[in-house]
Amino acid sequence: MELGLKGKVALVAAASRGLGRAVAEELASEGASLVLCARDAQTLTETSDAIVRNSGTAVLAVPADVAVVSDVTRVVNSGIERFGRIDVLITNAGGPPAGKFENLTREQWEAATRLTLYSAIELARQVLPGMKERGWGRILNITSIAVKQPVEDLILSNSLRAGVTGFARTLANEVATYGITVNNILPGYTRTERLEELAAMMAEKQGISSAEFKAKWEKEIPMKRLGEPREFAALAAFLVSERASYITGTSIQVDGGWIRSLL
Ligand code: NAD
C-alpha cells in the first residue's frame, strides 16, 4: 500500500529510543523527513545518525524537554526553519512515575501533568496554524492501554492519559474541516528499553529473574508475548498517512489482546 508519506515532514517527540524511535524509523523508511527531539543530546544524535545511514532521509535532531514550553517552541521553529513546515506530529514523552495516590505529592502531579498532558497540548498548539493554512495535517498521540483499562499502581498515567484522550477527541472535531486528523495510539506491553528496565527493577524487588517477571506480564496477554516496537510503529505510520484520511478522533490499541473490553 502506498502511504503517501514521501516528502512529508514529521515531528516525532521523545524519539531517541523506544516507541518514538521505532515510529521515526518507520516514517523514514516511507520517505518522510524527520524532526526528532529527546532530552539526551548524545543518544538523540546516535539515533538520528543511524536513521540517516539506514534510510537516507533528512533528519533534524533537536535536544529538548517536551515538558518545557520554550523547548517545544525551539523544536517546532527549528523544524520549520529547516524544512519549511510540519505535516505530521507524533506526541510522546517518557512515562510518569508509578505509584499509588497516597504516595504521590502535589509536585509529582504537577510535573506529570506538564510531561504527559501539557506537552501534547503545546506541541499541537504550535504545529496547528501551519497545518490549517495548508489544509492538511496529522496529529497522533502516543498514550497507553491505561486509557481503556486502567493499570494498577499507575494513577498518574491512568489519569493524565485520559486527559490527553479527551483533548484529542475534542480537537479532532474542531480541526476536521481543515483536512487534519487527530488520533491516539495505545501501546500495550512493548519490548522497549524502558520496559526492560522496569522488568529488571520489579524482578529485583521480588527476588526473581527479569525473564520470570516478564513471563507474568506475558501470561496476561492473549498472544502470550510482549509486543515489538515495529509492530506498534506500523499502525502509527498508517494513521498519519494519506490513506488514513477518514480516520479521526479514534484511540486504537496495539496490545496483543490485553484490553478485555469490547471497544
Ligand atoms: P522509553 O523510555 O524506551 O523511551 C522514551 C523516550 O522519550 C526516550 O527517547 C527519552 O529520551 C524520551 N523522553 C523522556 N522524557 C522526555 C522529555 N521530557 N522530553 C523529551 N524526551 C523525553 O519509553 P517507551 O517504552 O518508548 O515509552 C514511550 C511512552 O509510551 C511512555 O510515555 C510510556 O509510558 C508509554 N507506554 C509504553 C509502554 C511500553 O510497553 N513500552 C506501554 C504503555 C505506555
PDB file of C-alpha atoms and ligand atoms in Angstrom:
ATOM      1  CA  MET A   1       0.000   0.000   0.000  1.00  0.00           C
ATOM      2  CA  GLU A   2       1.371   3.414  -0.949  1.00  0.00           C
ATOM      3  CA  LEU A   3       1.018   5.517   2.201  1.00  0.00           C
ATOM      4  CA  GLY A   4       1.704   8.866   0.548  1.00  0.00           C
ATOM      5  CA  LEU A   5       4.276   9.894   3.161  1.00  0.00           C
ATOM      6  CA  LYS A   6       7.103  10.634   0.697  1.00  0.00           C
ATOM      7  CA  GLY A   7       8.244  14.228   1.118  1.00  0.00           C
ATOM      8  CA  LYS A   8       6.093  14.847   4.206  1.00  0.00           C
ATOM      9  CA  VAL A   9       7.771  16.386   7.252  1.00  0.00           C
ATOM     10  CA  ALA A  10       7.147  14.564  10.534  1.00  0.00           C
ATOM     11  CA  LEU A  11       7.993  15.779  14.017  1.00  0.00           C
ATOM     12  CA  VAL A  12       8.422  12.818  16.363  1.00  0.00           C
ATOM     13  CA  ALA A  13       8.774  13.788  20.032  1.00  0.00           C
ATOM     14  CA  ALA A  14      10.810  11.760  22.545  1.00  0.00           C
ATOM     15  CA  ALA A  15      12.370   9.738  19.750  1.00  0.00           C
ATOM     16  CA  SER A  16      15.889   8.797  20.847  1.00  0.00           C
ATOM     17  CA  ARG A  17      14.790   5.263  21.778  1.00  0.00           C
ATOM     18  CA  GLY A  18      11.780   3.019  22.318  1.00  0.00           C
ATOM     19  CA  LEU A  19       8.441   3.633  20.640  1.00  0.00           C
ATOM     20  CA  GLY A  20       9.309   7.140  19.425  1.00  0.00           C
ATOM     21  CA  ARG A  21      12.434   5.843  17.709  1.00  0.00           C
ATOM     22  CA  ALA A  22      10.556   2.940  16.118  1.00  0.00           C
ATOM     23  CA  VAL A  23       7.939   5.333  14.717  1.00  0.00           C
ATOM     24  CA  ALA A  24      10.680   7.640  13.409  1.00  0.00           C
ATOM     25  CA  GLU A  25      12.384   4.685  11.667  1.00  0.00           C
ATOM     26  CA  GLU A  26       9.125   3.554  10.084  1.00  0.00           C
ATOM     27  CA  LEU A  27       8.321   7.064   8.789  1.00  0.00           C
ATOM     28  CA  ALA A  28      11.876   7.431   7.462  1.00  0.00           C
ATOM     29  CA  SER A  29      11.511   4.168   5.549  1.00  0.00           C
ATOM     30  CA  GLU A  30       8.329   5.620   3.995  1.00  0.00           C
ATOM     31  CA  GLY A  31      10.323   8.632   2.744  1.00  0.00           C
ATOM     32  CA  ALA A  32       9.282  11.288   5.281  1.00  0.00           C
ATOM     33  CA  SER A  33      11.784  13.897   6.503  1.00  0.00           C
ATOM     34  CA  LEU A  34      12.112  13.979  10.273  1.00  0.00           C
ATOM     35  CA  VAL A  35      12.369  16.437  13.137  1.00  0.00           C
ATOM     36  CA  LEU A  36      13.314  14.471  16.269  1.00  0.00           C
ATOM     37  CA  CYS A  37      13.696  15.546  19.867  1.00  0.00           C
ATOM     38  CA  ALA A  38      14.685  13.991  23.208  1.00  0.00           C
ATOM     39  CA  ARG A  39      16.426  15.293  26.295  1.00  0.00           C
ATOM     40  CA  ASP A  40      19.751  13.484  25.979  1.00  0.00           C
ATOM     41  CA  ALA A  41      21.726  15.044  23.108  1.00  0.00           C
ATOM     42  CA  GLN A  42      24.153  12.160  22.673  1.00  0.00           C
ATOM     43  CA  THR A  43      21.574   9.365  22.407  1.00  0.00           C
ATOM     44  CA  LEU A  44      19.498  11.553  20.112  1.00  0.00           C
ATOM     45  CA  THR A  45      22.460  12.159  17.786  1.00  0.00           C
ATOM     46  CA  GLU A  46      23.266   8.430  17.706  1.00  0.00           C
ATOM     47  CA  THR A  47      19.660   7.629  16.801  1.00  0.00           C
ATOM     48  CA  SER A  48      19.466  10.369  14.220  1.00  0.00           C
ATOM     49  CA  ASP A  49      22.762   9.265  12.586  1.00  0.00           C
ATOM     50  CA  ALA A  50      21.555   5.657  12.459  1.00  0.00           C
ATOM     51  CA  ILE A  51      18.292   6.677  10.768  1.00  0.00           C
ATOM     52  CA  VAL A  52      20.120   8.803   8.179  1.00  0.00           C
ATOM     53  CA  ARG A  53      22.515   5.911   7.476  1.00  0.00           C
ATOM     54  CA  ASN A  54      19.777   3.331   7.072  1.00  0.00           C
ATOM     55  CA  SER A  55      17.167   5.342   5.173  1.00  0.00           C
ATOM     56  CA  GLY A  56      18.996   8.252   3.561  1.00  0.00           C
ATOM     57  CA  THR A  57      16.235  10.568   4.709  1.00  0.00           C
ATOM     58  CA  ALA A  58      16.845  14.100   6.056  1.00  0.00           C
ATOM     59  CA  VAL A  59      16.743  14.279   9.864  1.00  0.00           C
ATOM     60  CA  LEU A  60      16.961  17.303  12.143  1.00  0.00           C
ATOM     61  CA  ALA A  61      17.702  16.370  15.776  1.00  0.00           C
ATOM     62  CA  VAL A  62      16.943  18.963  18.446  1.00  0.00           C
ATOM     63  CA  PRO A  63      17.757  18.149  22.096  1.00  0.00           C
ATOM     64  CA  ALA A  64      14.742  19.314  24.114  1.00  0.00           C
ATOM     65  CA  ASP A  65      12.473  18.543  27.064  1.00  0.00           C
ATOM     66  CA  VAL A  66       8.860  18.376  25.869  1.00  0.00           C
ATOM     67  CA  ALA A  67       7.649  19.322  29.362  1.00  0.00           C
ATOM     68  CA  VAL A  68       9.192  22.787  28.894  1.00  0.00           C
ATOM     69  CA  VAL A  69       7.195  25.140  26.656  1.00  0.00           C
ATOM     70  CA  SER A  70      10.227  27.126  25.415  1.00  0.00           C
ATOM     71  CA  ASP A  71      11.883  23.832  24.371  1.00  0.00           C
ATOM     72  CA  VAL A  72       8.775  22.835  22.398  1.00  0.00           C
ATOM     73  CA  THR A  73       8.884  26.224  20.655  1.00  0.00           C
ATOM     74  CA  ARG A  74      12.553  25.703  19.785  1.00  0.00           C
ATOM     75  CA  VAL A  75      11.880  22.261  18.299  1.00  0.00           C
ATOM     76  CA  VAL A  76       8.923  23.418  16.201  1.00  0.00           C
ATOM     77  CA  ASN A  77      10.671  26.591  14.994  1.00  0.00           C
ATOM     78  CA  SER A  78      13.885  24.729  14.116  1.00  0.00           C
ATOM     79  CA  GLY A  79      11.853  22.182  12.148  1.00  0.00           C
ATOM     80  CA  ILE A  80      10.003  24.876  10.220  1.00  0.00           C
ATOM     81  CA  GLU A  81      13.247  26.758   9.570  1.00  0.00           C
ATOM     82  CA  ARG A  82      14.893  23.614   8.167  1.00  0.00           C
ATOM     83  CA  PHE A  83      12.027  22.041   6.219  1.00  0.00           C
ATOM     84  CA  GLY A  84       9.506  24.876   5.775  1.00  0.00           C
ATOM     85  CA  ARG A  85       6.640  23.089   7.539  1.00  0.00           C
ATOM     86  CA  ILE A  86       5.496  20.271   9.857  1.00  0.00           C
ATOM     87  CA  ASP A  87       2.887  17.982   8.251  1.00  0.00           C
ATOM     88  CA  VAL A  88       2.795  15.212  10.838  1.00  0.00           C
ATOM     89  CA  LEU A  89       3.085  15.446  14.625  1.00  0.00           C
ATOM     90  CA  ILE A  90       3.657  12.447  16.874  1.00  0.00           C
ATOM     91  CA  THR A  91       3.413  13.451  20.538  1.00  0.00           C
ATOM     92  CA  ASN A  92       5.303  11.324  23.041  1.00  0.00           C
ATOM     93  CA  ALA A  93       7.270  11.614  26.299  1.00  0.00           C
ATOM     94  CA  GLY A  94       8.717   9.348  28.963  1.00  0.00           C
ATOM     95  CA  GLY A  95       6.113   7.739  31.214  1.00  0.00           C
ATOM     96  CA  PRO A  96       5.174   9.455  34.507  1.00  0.00           C
ATOM     97  CA  PRO A  97       6.295   7.698  37.728  1.00  0.00           C
ATOM     98  CA  ALA A  98       4.379   4.712  39.075  1.00  0.00           C
ATOM     99  CA  GLY A  99       2.731   4.925  42.485  1.00  0.00           C
ATOM    100  CA  LYS A 100      -0.494   4.912  44.469  1.00  0.00           C
ATOM    101  CA  PHE A 101      -2.464   8.087  45.233  1.00  0.00           C
ATOM    102  CA  GLU A 102      -1.391   8.270  48.884  1.00  0.00           C
ATOM    103  CA  ASN A 103       2.305   8.152  47.951  1.00  0.00           C
ATOM    104  CA  LEU A 104       2.322  10.862  45.283  1.00  0.00           C
ATOM    105  CA  THR A 105       2.893  14.525  46.076  1.00  0.00           C
ATOM    106  CA  ARG A 106       1.236  17.597  44.562  1.00  0.00           C
ATOM    107  CA  GLU A 107       4.604  18.427  42.927  1.00  0.00           C
ATOM    108  CA  GLN A 108       4.680  14.999  41.268  1.00  0.00           C
ATOM    109  CA  TRP A 109       1.154  15.546  39.932  1.00  0.00           C
ATOM    110  CA  GLU A 110       2.159  18.933  38.540  1.00  0.00           C
ATOM    111  CA  ALA A 111       5.340  17.593  36.919  1.00  0.00           C
ATOM    112  CA  ALA A 112       3.453  14.633  35.422  1.00  0.00           C
ATOM    113  CA  THR A 113       0.771  16.971  34.080  1.00  0.00           C
ATOM    114  CA  ARG A 114       3.440  19.035  32.294  1.00  0.00           C
ATOM    115  CA  LEU A 115       5.104  15.882  30.954  1.00  0.00           C
ATOM    116  CA  THR A 116       2.102  13.866  29.818  1.00  0.00           C
ATOM    117  CA  LEU A 117      -0.763  16.305  29.178  1.00  0.00           C
ATOM    118  CA  TYR A 118       0.659  19.786  28.517  1.00  0.00           C
ATOM    119  CA  SER A 119       3.433  18.504  26.232  1.00  0.00           C
ATOM    120  CA  ALA A 120       0.827  17.061  23.846  1.00  0.00           C
ATOM    121  CA  ILE A 121      -1.293  20.219  24.037  1.00  0.00           C
ATOM    122  CA  GLU A 122       1.659  22.570  23.460  1.00  0.00           C
ATOM    123  CA  LEU A 123       3.067  20.597  20.543  1.00  0.00           C
ATOM    124  CA  ALA A 124      -0.389  20.590  18.917  1.00  0.00           C
ATOM    125  CA  ARG A 125      -0.864  24.317  19.584  1.00  0.00           C
ATOM    126  CA  GLN A 126       2.364  25.162  17.810  1.00  0.00           C
ATOM    127  CA  VAL A 127       2.023  22.995  14.684  1.00  0.00           C
ATOM    128  CA  LEU A 128      -1.701  23.540  14.044  1.00  0.00           C
ATOM    129  CA  PRO A 129      -1.606  27.038  12.482  1.00  0.00           C
ATOM    130  CA  GLY A 130       0.630  25.799   9.621  1.00  0.00           C
ATOM    131  CA  MET A 131      -1.433  22.634   9.127  1.00  0.00           C
ATOM    132  CA  LYS A 132      -4.632  24.707   8.908  1.00  0.00           C
ATOM    133  CA  GLU A 133      -3.045  27.084   6.402  1.00  0.00           C
ATOM    134  CA  ARG A 134      -2.039  24.186   4.138  1.00  0.00           C
ATOM    135  CA  GLY A 135      -5.279  22.257   4.655  1.00  0.00           C
ATOM    136  CA  TRP A 136      -3.517  19.013   5.607  1.00  0.00           C
ATOM    137  CA  GLY A 137      -2.170  17.603   8.846  1.00  0.00           C
ATOM    138  CA  ARG A 138      -1.874  14.533  11.042  1.00  0.00           C
ATOM    139  CA  ILE A 139      -1.596  14.534  14.835  1.00  0.00           C
ATOM    140  CA  LEU A 140      -1.050  11.228  16.606  1.00  0.00           C
ATOM    141  CA  ASN A 141      -0.633  10.979  20.372  1.00  0.00           C
ATOM    142  CA  ILE A 142       1.160   8.006  21.918  1.00  0.00           C
ATOM    143  CA  THR A 143      -0.907   7.244  25.036  1.00  0.00           C
ATOM    144  CA  SER A 144      -1.344   3.824  26.663  1.00  0.00           C
ATOM    145  CA  ILE A 145      -3.648   0.832  27.131  1.00  0.00           C
ATOM    146  CA  ALA A 146      -4.299   2.508  30.514  1.00  0.00           C
ATOM    147  CA  VAL A 147      -6.809   4.739  28.689  1.00  0.00           C
ATOM    148  CA  LYS A 148      -9.162   1.814  28.073  1.00  0.00           C
ATOM    149  CA  GLN A 149      -8.274  -0.308  31.089  1.00  0.00           C
ATOM    150  CA  PRO A 150      -6.520   1.452  33.971  1.00  0.00           C
ATOM    151  CA  VAL A 151      -3.309  -0.236  35.114  1.00  0.00           C
ATOM    152  CA  GLU A 152      -2.781  -0.837  38.834  1.00  0.00           C
ATOM    153  CA  ASP A 153      -0.309   1.492  40.606  1.00  0.00           C
ATOM    154  CA  LEU A 154      -0.168   3.873  37.646  1.00  0.00           C
ATOM    155  CA  ILE A 155      -2.629   6.541  38.825  1.00  0.00           C
ATOM    156  CA  LEU A 156      -0.692   9.396  37.168  1.00  0.00           C
ATOM    157  CA  SER A 157      -0.636   7.682  33.791  1.00  0.00           C
ATOM    158  CA  ASN A 158      -4.251   6.459  34.100  1.00  0.00           C
ATOM    159  CA  SER A 159      -5.490   9.980  34.921  1.00  0.00           C
ATOM    160  CA  LEU A 160      -3.406  12.158  32.608  1.00  0.00           C
ATOM    161  CA  ARG A 161      -3.626   9.990  29.511  1.00  0.00           C
ATOM    162  CA  ALA A 162      -7.405  10.141  29.877  1.00  0.00           C
ATOM    163  CA  GLY A 163      -6.916  13.933  29.738  1.00  0.00           C
ATOM    164  CA  VAL A 164      -4.916  13.652  26.509  1.00  0.00           C
ATOM    165  CA  THR A 165      -7.668  11.457  25.063  1.00  0.00           C
ATOM    166  CA  GLY A 166     -10.411  13.988  25.921  1.00  0.00           C
ATOM    167  CA  PHE A 167      -8.292  16.774  24.440  1.00  0.00           C
ATOM    168  CA  ALA A 168      -7.625  14.847  21.239  1.00  0.00           C
ATOM    169  CA  ARG A 169     -11.237  13.724  20.785  1.00  0.00           C
ATOM    170  CA  THR A 170     -12.448  17.334  21.077  1.00  0.00           C
ATOM    171  CA  LEU A 171      -9.675  18.813  18.936  1.00  0.00           C
ATOM    172  CA  ALA A 172     -10.356  16.235  16.211  1.00  0.00           C
ATOM    173  CA  ASN A 173     -13.785  17.739  15.587  1.00  0.00           C
ATOM    174  CA  GLU A 174     -12.546  21.323  15.809  1.00  0.00           C
ATOM    175  CA  VAL A 175      -9.974  20.817  13.022  1.00  0.00           C
ATOM    176  CA  ALA A 176     -11.714  18.145  10.917  1.00  0.00           C
ATOM    177  CA  THR A 177     -12.734  20.519   8.105  1.00  0.00           C
ATOM    178  CA  TYR A 178      -9.104  21.580   7.590  1.00  0.00           C
ATOM    179  CA  GLY A 179      -8.037  18.111   6.452  1.00  0.00           C
ATOM    180  CA  ILE A 180      -6.359  17.475   9.774  1.00  0.00           C
ATOM    181  CA  THR A 181      -6.857  14.236  11.696  1.00  0.00           C
ATOM    182  CA  VAL A 182      -6.188  13.717  15.408  1.00  0.00           C
ATOM    183  CA  ASN A 183      -5.864  10.170  16.774  1.00  0.00           C
ATOM    184  CA  ASN A 184      -4.320   8.246  19.662  1.00  0.00           C
ATOM    185  CA  ILE A 185      -2.353   5.023  19.555  1.00  0.00           C
ATOM    186  CA  LEU A 186      -2.259   2.889  22.721  1.00  0.00           C
ATOM    187  CA  PRO A 187       0.810   0.727  23.304  1.00  0.00           C
ATOM    188  CA  GLY A 188       0.406  -2.442  25.306  1.00  0.00           C
ATOM    189  CA  TYR A 189       3.418  -4.164  26.901  1.00  0.00           C
ATOM    190  CA  THR A 190       6.042  -3.492  24.234  1.00  0.00           C
ATOM    191  CA  ARG A 191       9.689  -4.551  24.369  1.00  0.00           C
ATOM    192  CA  THR A 192      11.420  -1.163  24.688  1.00  0.00           C
ATOM    193  CA  GLU A 193      14.390  -0.119  26.810  1.00  0.00           C
ATOM    194  CA  ARG A 194      12.003   1.311  29.373  1.00  0.00           C
ATOM    195  CA  LEU A 195      10.064  -1.919  29.694  1.00  0.00           C
ATOM    196  CA  GLU A 196      13.269  -3.944  30.053  1.00  0.00           C
ATOM    197  CA  GLU A 197      14.457  -1.550  32.795  1.00  0.00           C
ATOM    198  CA  LEU A 198      11.091  -1.731  34.534  1.00  0.00           C
ATOM    199  CA  ALA A 199      11.076  -5.545  34.427  1.00  0.00           C
ATOM    200  CA  ALA A 200      14.633  -5.701  35.832  1.00  0.00           C
ATOM    201  CA  MET A 201      13.686  -3.317  38.659  1.00  0.00           C
ATOM    202  CA  MET A 202      10.479  -5.158  39.597  1.00  0.00           C
ATOM    203  CA  ALA A 203      12.212  -8.548  39.345  1.00  0.00           C
ATOM    204  CA  GLU A 204      14.933  -7.441  41.751  1.00  0.00           C
ATOM    205  CA  LYS A 205      12.317  -6.252  44.237  1.00  0.00           C
ATOM    206  CA  GLN A 206      10.586  -9.630  44.075  1.00  0.00           C
ATOM    207  CA  GLY A 207      13.826 -11.625  44.140  1.00  0.00           C
ATOM    208  CA  ILE A 208      13.171 -13.299  40.784  1.00  0.00           C
ATOM    209  CA  SER A 209      14.828 -13.048  37.370  1.00  0.00           C
ATOM    210  CA  SER A 210      13.824 -10.459  34.788  1.00  0.00           C
ATOM    211  CA  ALA A 211      12.659 -13.260  32.469  1.00  0.00           C
ATOM    212  CA  GLU A 212      10.455 -14.697  35.228  1.00  0.00           C
ATOM    213  CA  PHE A 213       8.935 -11.284  35.833  1.00  0.00           C
ATOM    214  CA  LYS A 214       8.254 -10.710  32.113  1.00  0.00           C
ATOM    215  CA  ALA A 215       6.581 -14.123  31.993  1.00  0.00           C
ATOM    216  CA  LYS A 216       3.999 -12.746  34.469  1.00  0.00           C
ATOM    217  CA  TRP A 217       3.117  -9.935  32.033  1.00  0.00           C
ATOM    218  CA  GLU A 218       3.031 -12.374  29.121  1.00  0.00           C
ATOM    219  CA  LYS A 219       0.568 -14.594  30.962  1.00  0.00           C
ATOM    220  CA  GLU A 220      -1.980 -11.722  30.920  1.00  0.00           C
ATOM    221  CA  ILE A 221      -1.588 -11.140  27.180  1.00  0.00           C
ATOM    222  CA  PRO A 222      -3.708 -13.389  24.919  1.00  0.00           C
ATOM    223  CA  MET A 223      -0.792 -13.586  22.419  1.00  0.00           C
ATOM    224  CA  LYS A 224       1.461 -14.697  25.319  1.00  0.00           C
ATOM    225  CA  ARG A 225       4.316 -12.435  24.261  1.00  0.00           C
ATOM    226  CA  LEU A 226       5.385  -8.799  24.510  1.00  0.00           C
ATOM    227  CA  GLY A 227       4.868  -6.531  21.518  1.00  0.00           C
ATOM    228  CA  GLU A 228       7.761  -5.384  19.347  1.00  0.00           C
ATOM    229  CA  PRO A 229       8.213  -1.635  18.718  1.00  0.00           C
ATOM    230  CA  ARG A 230       7.998  -2.262  14.947  1.00  0.00           C
ATOM    231  CA  GLU A 231       4.507  -3.752  15.353  1.00  0.00           C
ATOM    232  CA  PHE A 232       3.446  -0.539  17.065  1.00  0.00           C
ATOM    233  CA  ALA A 233       5.159   1.702  14.514  1.00  0.00           C
ATOM    234  CA  ALA A 234       3.349   0.042  11.601  1.00  0.00           C
ATOM    235  CA  LEU A 235      -0.047   1.278  12.833  1.00  0.00           C
ATOM    236  CA  ALA A 236       1.407   4.709  13.664  1.00  0.00           C
ATOM    237  CA  ALA A 237       2.672   5.097  10.087  1.00  0.00           C
ATOM    238  CA  PHE A 238      -0.721   4.120   8.693  1.00  0.00           C
ATOM    239  CA  LEU A 239      -2.643   6.511  10.969  1.00  0.00           C
ATOM    240  CA  VAL A 240      -0.535   9.508   9.884  1.00  0.00           C
ATOM    241  CA  SER A 241      -0.626   8.541   6.217  1.00  0.00           C
ATOM    242  CA  GLU A 242      -2.637   9.952   3.338  1.00  0.00           C
ATOM    243  CA  ARG A 243      -4.562   6.662   3.280  1.00  0.00           C
ATOM    244  CA  ALA A 244      -5.997   7.217   6.797  1.00  0.00           C
ATOM    245  CA  SER A 245      -7.743  10.413   5.660  1.00  0.00           C
ATOM    246  CA  TYR A 246     -11.192   9.470   7.071  1.00  0.00           C
ATOM    247  CA  ILE A 247      -9.988   8.206  10.459  1.00  0.00           C
ATOM    248  CA  THR A 248     -10.102  10.820  13.202  1.00  0.00           C
ATOM    249  CA  GLY A 249     -10.893  11.016  16.920  1.00  0.00           C
ATOM    250  CA  THR A 250     -10.041   7.352  17.482  1.00  0.00           C
ATOM    251  CA  SER A 251      -7.948   5.509  20.076  1.00  0.00           C
ATOM    252  CA  ILE A 252      -6.519   2.225  18.815  1.00  0.00           C
ATOM    253  CA  GLN A 253      -4.556  -0.231  20.924  1.00  0.00           C
ATOM    254  CA  VAL A 254      -1.621  -2.383  19.788  1.00  0.00           C
ATOM    255  CA  ASP A 255      -1.597  -4.801  22.705  1.00  0.00           C
ATOM    256  CA  GLY A 256      -1.793  -8.445  21.619  1.00  0.00           C
ATOM    257  CA  GLY A 257      -5.360  -8.547  23.015  1.00  0.00           C
ATOM    258  CA  TRP A 258      -4.556  -7.309  26.561  1.00  0.00           C
ATOM    259  CA  ILE A 259      -7.548  -4.926  26.810  1.00  0.00           C
ATOM    260  CA  ARG A 260     -10.598  -7.050  27.583  1.00  0.00           C
ATOM    261  CA  SER A 261     -13.350  -4.540  26.665  1.00  0.00           C
ATOM    262  CA  LEU A 262     -15.463  -4.690  23.501  1.00  0.00           C
ATOM    263  CA  LEU A 263     -14.407  -1.246  22.175  1.00  0.00           C
TER     264      LEU A 263
HETATM  265  P1  NAD B   1      11.496   4.706  26.576  1.00  0.00           P
HETATM  266  O1  NAD B   1      11.932   5.130  27.932  1.00  0.00           O
HETATM  267  O2  NAD B   1      12.117   3.497  25.990  1.00  0.00           O
HETATM  268  O3  NAD B   1      11.700   5.946  25.589  1.00  0.00           O
HETATM  269  C1  NAD B   1      11.232   7.210  25.944  1.00  0.00           C
HETATM  270  C2  NAD B   1      11.844   8.274  25.043  1.00  0.00           C
HETATM  271  O4  NAD B   1      11.371   9.533  25.497  1.00  0.00           O
HETATM  272  C3  NAD B   1      13.358   8.359  25.110  1.00  0.00           C
HETATM  273  O5  NAD B   1      13.832   8.678  23.836  1.00  0.00           O
HETATM  274  C4  NAD B   1      13.597   9.511  26.078  1.00  0.00           C
HETATM  275  O6  NAD B   1      14.834  10.144  25.844  1.00  0.00           O
HETATM  276  C5  NAD B   1      12.450  10.415  25.725  1.00  0.00           C
HETATM  277  N1  NAD B   1      11.997  11.339  26.764  1.00  0.00           N
HETATM  278  C6  NAD B   1      11.604  11.024  28.021  1.00  0.00           C
HETATM  279  N2  NAD B   1      11.178  12.132  28.660  1.00  0.00           N
HETATM  280  C7  NAD B   1      11.298  13.156  27.780  1.00  0.00           C
HETATM  281  C8  NAD B   1      11.035  14.548  27.850  1.00  0.00           C
HETATM  282  N3  NAD B   1      10.558  15.109  28.963  1.00  0.00           N
HETATM  283  N4  NAD B   1      11.276  15.317  26.756  1.00  0.00           N
HETATM  284  C9  NAD B   1      11.765  14.765  25.628  1.00  0.00           C
HETATM  285  N5  NAD B   1      12.037  13.459  25.509  1.00  0.00           N
HETATM  286  C10 NAD B   1      11.818  12.657  26.552  1.00  0.00           C
HETATM  287  O7  NAD B   1       9.909   4.570  26.665  1.00  0.00           O
HETATM  288  P2  NAD B   1       8.869   3.825  25.679  1.00  0.00           P
HETATM  289  O8  NAD B   1       8.680   2.441  26.179  1.00  0.00           O
HETATM  290  O9  NAD B   1       9.247   4.046  24.268  1.00  0.00           O
HETATM  291  O10 NAD B   1       7.517   4.609  26.036  1.00  0.00           O
HETATM  292  C11 NAD B   1       7.091   5.779  25.363  1.00  0.00           C
HETATM  293  C12 NAD B   1       5.787   6.225  26.004  1.00  0.00           C
HETATM  294  O11 NAD B   1       4.799   5.202  25.851  1.00  0.00           O
HETATM  295  C13 NAD B   1       5.916   6.483  27.505  1.00  0.00           C
HETATM  296  O12 NAD B   1       5.099   7.575  27.874  1.00  0.00           O
HETATM  297  C14 NAD B   1       5.387   5.209  28.117  1.00  0.00           C
HETATM  298  O13 NAD B   1       4.889   5.384  29.421  1.00  0.00           O
HETATM  299  C15 NAD B   1       4.283   4.846  27.134  1.00  0.00           C
HETATM  300  N6  NAD B   1       3.947   3.430  27.179  1.00  0.00           N
HETATM  301  C16 NAD B   1       4.884   2.478  26.926  1.00  0.00           C
HETATM  302  C17 NAD B   1       4.543   1.134  27.001  1.00  0.00           C
HETATM  303  C18 NAD B   1       5.582   0.042  26.726  1.00  0.00           C
HETATM  304  O14 NAD B   1       5.296  -1.114  26.997  1.00  0.00           O
HETATM  305  N7  NAD B   1       6.736   0.336  26.201  1.00  0.00           N
HETATM  306  C19 NAD B   1       3.232   0.764  27.353  1.00  0.00           C
HETATM  307  C20 NAD B   1       2.292   1.744  27.598  1.00  0.00           C
HETATM  308  C21 NAD B   1       2.664   3.086  27.521  1.00  0.00           C
END
